[in-house]
Short mmCIF file of C-alpha atoms and ligand atoms in Angstrom, two decimals:
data_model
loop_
_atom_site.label_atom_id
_atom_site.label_comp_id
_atom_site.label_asym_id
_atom_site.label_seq_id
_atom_site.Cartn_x
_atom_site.Cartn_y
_atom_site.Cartn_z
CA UNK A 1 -50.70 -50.21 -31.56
CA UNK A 2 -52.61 -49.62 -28.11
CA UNK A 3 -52.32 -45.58 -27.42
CA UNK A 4 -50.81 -44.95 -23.62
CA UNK A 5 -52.93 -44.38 -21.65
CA UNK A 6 -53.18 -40.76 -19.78
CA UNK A 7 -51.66 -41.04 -16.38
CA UNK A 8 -54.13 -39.88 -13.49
CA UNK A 9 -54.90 -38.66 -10.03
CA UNK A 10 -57.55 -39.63 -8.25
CA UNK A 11 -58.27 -37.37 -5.28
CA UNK A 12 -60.63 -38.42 -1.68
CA UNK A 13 -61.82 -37.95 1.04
CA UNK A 14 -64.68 -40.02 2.13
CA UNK A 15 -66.09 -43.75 1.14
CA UNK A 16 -64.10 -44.25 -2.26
CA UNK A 17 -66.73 -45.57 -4.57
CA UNK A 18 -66.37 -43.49 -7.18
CA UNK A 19 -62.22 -44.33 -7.23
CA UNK A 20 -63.42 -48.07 -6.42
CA UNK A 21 -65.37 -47.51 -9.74
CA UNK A 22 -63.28 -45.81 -11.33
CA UNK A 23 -60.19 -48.13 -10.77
CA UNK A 24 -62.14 -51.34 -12.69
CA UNK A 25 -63.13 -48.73 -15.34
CA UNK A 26 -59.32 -47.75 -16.11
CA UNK A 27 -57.66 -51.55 -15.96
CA UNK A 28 -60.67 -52.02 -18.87
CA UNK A 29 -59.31 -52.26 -22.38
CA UNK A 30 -61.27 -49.21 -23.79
CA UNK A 31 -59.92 -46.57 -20.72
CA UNK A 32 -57.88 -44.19 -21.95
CA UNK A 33 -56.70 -43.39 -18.76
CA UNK A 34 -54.36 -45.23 -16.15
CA UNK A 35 -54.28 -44.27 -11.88
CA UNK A 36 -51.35 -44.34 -10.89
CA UNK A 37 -52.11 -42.37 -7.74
CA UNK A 38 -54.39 -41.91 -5.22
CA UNK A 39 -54.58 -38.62 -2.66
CA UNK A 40 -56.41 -37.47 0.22
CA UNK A 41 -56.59 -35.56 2.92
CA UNK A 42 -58.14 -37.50 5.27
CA UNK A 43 -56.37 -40.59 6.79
CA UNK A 44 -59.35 -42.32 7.82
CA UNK A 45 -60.75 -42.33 4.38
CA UNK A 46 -62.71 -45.48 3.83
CA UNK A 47 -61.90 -45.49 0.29
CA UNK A 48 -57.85 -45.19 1.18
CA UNK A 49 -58.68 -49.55 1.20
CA UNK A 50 -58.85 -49.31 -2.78
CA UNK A 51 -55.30 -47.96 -3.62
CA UNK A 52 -53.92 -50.71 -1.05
CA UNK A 53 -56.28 -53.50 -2.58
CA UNK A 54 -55.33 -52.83 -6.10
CA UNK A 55 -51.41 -51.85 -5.41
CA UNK A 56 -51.78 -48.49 -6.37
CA UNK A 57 -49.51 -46.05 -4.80
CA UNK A 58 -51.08 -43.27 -2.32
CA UNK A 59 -50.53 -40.10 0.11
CA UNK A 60 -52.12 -38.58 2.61
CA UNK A 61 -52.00 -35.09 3.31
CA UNK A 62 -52.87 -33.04 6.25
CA UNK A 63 -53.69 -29.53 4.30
CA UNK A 64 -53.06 -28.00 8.35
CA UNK A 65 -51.52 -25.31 5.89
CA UNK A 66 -53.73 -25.47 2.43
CA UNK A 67 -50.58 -23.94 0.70
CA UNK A 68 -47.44 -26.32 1.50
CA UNK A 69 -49.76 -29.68 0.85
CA UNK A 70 -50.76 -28.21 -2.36
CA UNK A 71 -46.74 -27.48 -2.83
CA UNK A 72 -46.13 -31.22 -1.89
CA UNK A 73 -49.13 -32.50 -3.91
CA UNK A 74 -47.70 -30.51 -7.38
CA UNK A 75 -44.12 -31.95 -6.62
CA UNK A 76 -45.23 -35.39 -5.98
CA UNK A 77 -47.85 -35.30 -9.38
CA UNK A 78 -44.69 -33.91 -11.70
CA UNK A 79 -42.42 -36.35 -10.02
CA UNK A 80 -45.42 -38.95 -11.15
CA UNK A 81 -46.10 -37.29 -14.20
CA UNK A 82 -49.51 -36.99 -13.91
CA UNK A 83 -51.40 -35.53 -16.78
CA UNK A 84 -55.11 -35.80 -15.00
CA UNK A 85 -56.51 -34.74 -11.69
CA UNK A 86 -60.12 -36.42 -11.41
CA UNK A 87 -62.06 -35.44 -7.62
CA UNK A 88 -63.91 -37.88 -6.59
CA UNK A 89 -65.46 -36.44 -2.82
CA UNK A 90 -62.53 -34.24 -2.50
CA UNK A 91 -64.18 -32.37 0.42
CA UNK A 92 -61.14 -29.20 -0.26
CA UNK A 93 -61.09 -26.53 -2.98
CA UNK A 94 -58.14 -26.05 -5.18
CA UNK A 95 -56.40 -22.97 -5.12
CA UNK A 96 -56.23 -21.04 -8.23
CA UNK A 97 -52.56 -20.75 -7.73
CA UNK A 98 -52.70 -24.83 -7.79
CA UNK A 99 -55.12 -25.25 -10.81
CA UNK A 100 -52.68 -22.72 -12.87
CA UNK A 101 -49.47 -25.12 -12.03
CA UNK A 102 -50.68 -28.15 -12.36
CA UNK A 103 -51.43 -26.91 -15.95
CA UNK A 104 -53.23 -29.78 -16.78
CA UNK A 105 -57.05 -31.13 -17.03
CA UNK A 106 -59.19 -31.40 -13.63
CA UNK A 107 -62.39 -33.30 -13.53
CA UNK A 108 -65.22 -33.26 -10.54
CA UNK A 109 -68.15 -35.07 -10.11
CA UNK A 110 -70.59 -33.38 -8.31
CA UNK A 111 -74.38 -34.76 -6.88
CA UNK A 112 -76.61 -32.28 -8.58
CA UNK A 113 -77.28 -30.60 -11.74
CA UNK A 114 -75.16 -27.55 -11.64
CA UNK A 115 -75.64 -25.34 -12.06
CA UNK A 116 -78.53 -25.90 -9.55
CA UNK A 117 -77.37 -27.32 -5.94
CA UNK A 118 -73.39 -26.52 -5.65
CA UNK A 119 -71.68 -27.09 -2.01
CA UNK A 120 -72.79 -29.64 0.44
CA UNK A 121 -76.27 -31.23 1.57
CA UNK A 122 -76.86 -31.59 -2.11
CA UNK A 123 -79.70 -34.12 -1.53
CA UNK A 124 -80.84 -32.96 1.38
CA UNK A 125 -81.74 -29.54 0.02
CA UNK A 126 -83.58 -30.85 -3.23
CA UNK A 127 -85.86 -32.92 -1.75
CA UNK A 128 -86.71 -29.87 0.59
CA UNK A 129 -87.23 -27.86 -1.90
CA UNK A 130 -89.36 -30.34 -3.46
CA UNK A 131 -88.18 -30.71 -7.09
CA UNK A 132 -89.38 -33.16 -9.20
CA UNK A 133 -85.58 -34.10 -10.77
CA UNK A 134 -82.48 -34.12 -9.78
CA UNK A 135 -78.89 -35.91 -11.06
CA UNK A 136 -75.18 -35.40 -11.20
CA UNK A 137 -72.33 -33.27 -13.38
CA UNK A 138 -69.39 -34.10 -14.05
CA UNK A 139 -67.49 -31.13 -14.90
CA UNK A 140 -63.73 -29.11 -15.56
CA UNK A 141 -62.39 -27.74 -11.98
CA UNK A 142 -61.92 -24.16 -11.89
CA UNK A 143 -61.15 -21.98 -8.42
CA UNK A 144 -65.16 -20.96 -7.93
CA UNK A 145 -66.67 -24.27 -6.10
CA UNK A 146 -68.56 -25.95 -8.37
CA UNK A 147 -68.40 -23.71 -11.47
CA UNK A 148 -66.39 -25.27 -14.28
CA UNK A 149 -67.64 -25.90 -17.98
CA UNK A 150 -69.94 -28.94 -17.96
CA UNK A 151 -68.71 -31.86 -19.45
CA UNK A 152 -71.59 -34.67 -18.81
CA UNK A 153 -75.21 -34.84 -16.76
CA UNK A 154 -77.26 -37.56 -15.67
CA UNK A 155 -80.57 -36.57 -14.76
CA UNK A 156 -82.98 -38.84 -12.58
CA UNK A 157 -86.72 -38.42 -11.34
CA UNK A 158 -87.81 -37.57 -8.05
CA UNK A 159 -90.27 -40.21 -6.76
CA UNK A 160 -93.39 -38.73 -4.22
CA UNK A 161 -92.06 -39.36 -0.82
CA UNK A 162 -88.72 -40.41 -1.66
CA UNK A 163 -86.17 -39.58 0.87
CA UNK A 164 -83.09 -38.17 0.35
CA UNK A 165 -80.79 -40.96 1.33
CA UNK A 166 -82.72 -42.79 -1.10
CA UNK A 167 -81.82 -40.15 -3.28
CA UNK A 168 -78.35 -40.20 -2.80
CA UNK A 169 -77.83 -43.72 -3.67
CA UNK A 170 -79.65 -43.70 -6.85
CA UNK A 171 -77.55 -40.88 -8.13
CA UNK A 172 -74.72 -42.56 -7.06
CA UNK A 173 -75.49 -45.71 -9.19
CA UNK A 174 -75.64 -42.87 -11.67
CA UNK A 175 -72.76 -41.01 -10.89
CA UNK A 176 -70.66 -44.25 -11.41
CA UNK A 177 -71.66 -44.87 -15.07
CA UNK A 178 -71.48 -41.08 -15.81
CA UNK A 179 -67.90 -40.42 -14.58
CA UNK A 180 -65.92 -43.01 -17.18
CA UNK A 181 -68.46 -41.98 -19.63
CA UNK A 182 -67.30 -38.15 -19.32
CA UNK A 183 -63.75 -39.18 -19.51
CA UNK A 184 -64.17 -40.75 -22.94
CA UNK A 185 -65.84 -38.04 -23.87
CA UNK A 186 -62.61 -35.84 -22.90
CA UNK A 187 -59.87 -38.28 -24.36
CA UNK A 188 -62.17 -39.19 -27.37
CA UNK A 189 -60.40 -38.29 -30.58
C1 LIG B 1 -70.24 -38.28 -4.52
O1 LIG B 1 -71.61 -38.17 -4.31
C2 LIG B 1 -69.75 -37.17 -5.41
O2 LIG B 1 -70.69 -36.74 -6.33
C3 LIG B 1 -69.44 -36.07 -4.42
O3 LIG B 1 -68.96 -36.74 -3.29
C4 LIG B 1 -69.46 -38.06 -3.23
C5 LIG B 1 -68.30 -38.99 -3.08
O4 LIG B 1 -68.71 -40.32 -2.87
N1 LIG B 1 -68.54 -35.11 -4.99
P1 LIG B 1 -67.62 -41.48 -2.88
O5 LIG B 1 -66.55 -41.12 -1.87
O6 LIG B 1 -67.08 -41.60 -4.27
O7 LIG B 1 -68.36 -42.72 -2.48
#
């Protein structure tokens, strides 16, 4: 008998292609996870088109006061019974207060390899410093930005003059393999 699947968050704000990606991965046979909904915080998220195109319920939320979203967010993931939060360009940090209720496992996939590079301009600041690799994490949420245990890293090479927008879209081809693979490495028996 199949085992159920675990039944998960996805939170955005930006383009989506890490949901987008990680939507096909869970409808594959092997995933053991299922999303069953999709937040954000941003209205005019690109990647909002991917709950509508594959029916998958979603909620914005304005976070004008951090504290009452996060209220609404717990009550509407218990309501859902959602066992797993994965970030995916979830450009706000969860309170600790938040973390501690949901009570349950948080994933983020972040552009660098932590703990080198947290926060933003992730590219932008490697190739400045001139380093010869660079990659992406996925890794457990905790309050500190950036900070949780490591679960999974990708590493890729720096080519001579690359730039970093170049560099940003080869770590995300990365960053698209690596995030399912980190998840079956968290539901793996
Ligand atoms: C990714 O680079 C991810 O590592 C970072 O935010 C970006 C989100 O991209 N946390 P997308 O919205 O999944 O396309």
């Amino acid at each position: 008998m199949a085992l159920k699947k675990v039944d998960t968050a996805v939170f955005i704000s930006g383009n989506g292609t890490n949901l987008k990606n990680l939507i096909r991965f869970s409808l594959s046979k092997k995933s053991p996870i299922k999303i069953k909904f999709v937040v954000s915080n941003n209205k005019n998220a690109k990647g909002l088109r991917y709950p509508k195109k594959f029916n998958i319920n979603f909620k914005v939320y304005s976070f004008i006061n951090e504290s009452k979203s996060e209220n609404r967010i717990l009550k509407d993931l218990k309501n859902k019974k959602i066992k797993l939060i994965c970030l995916a360009g979830f450009m706000k940090v969860l309170s600790k207060s938040f973390i501690k209720k949901f009570g349950y496992k948080i994933l983020n996939i972040h552009p660098s390899l932590l703990p080198k590079y947290k926060g933003l301009n992730t590219h932008k600041r490697v190739i400045e410093n001139k380093e010869k690799f660079s990659g992406c994490t996925v890794h457990y949420v905790n309050s500190k930005l950036d900070s949780g245990k490591i679960i999974l890293q990708k590493k890729v090479k720096i080519r001579k003059k690359e730039n970093y927008k170049v560099l940003e879209r080869k770590i995300q081809k990365q960053e698209h393999i690596l995030y399912p693979k980190a998840i079956m490495k968290v539901f793996s028996p």
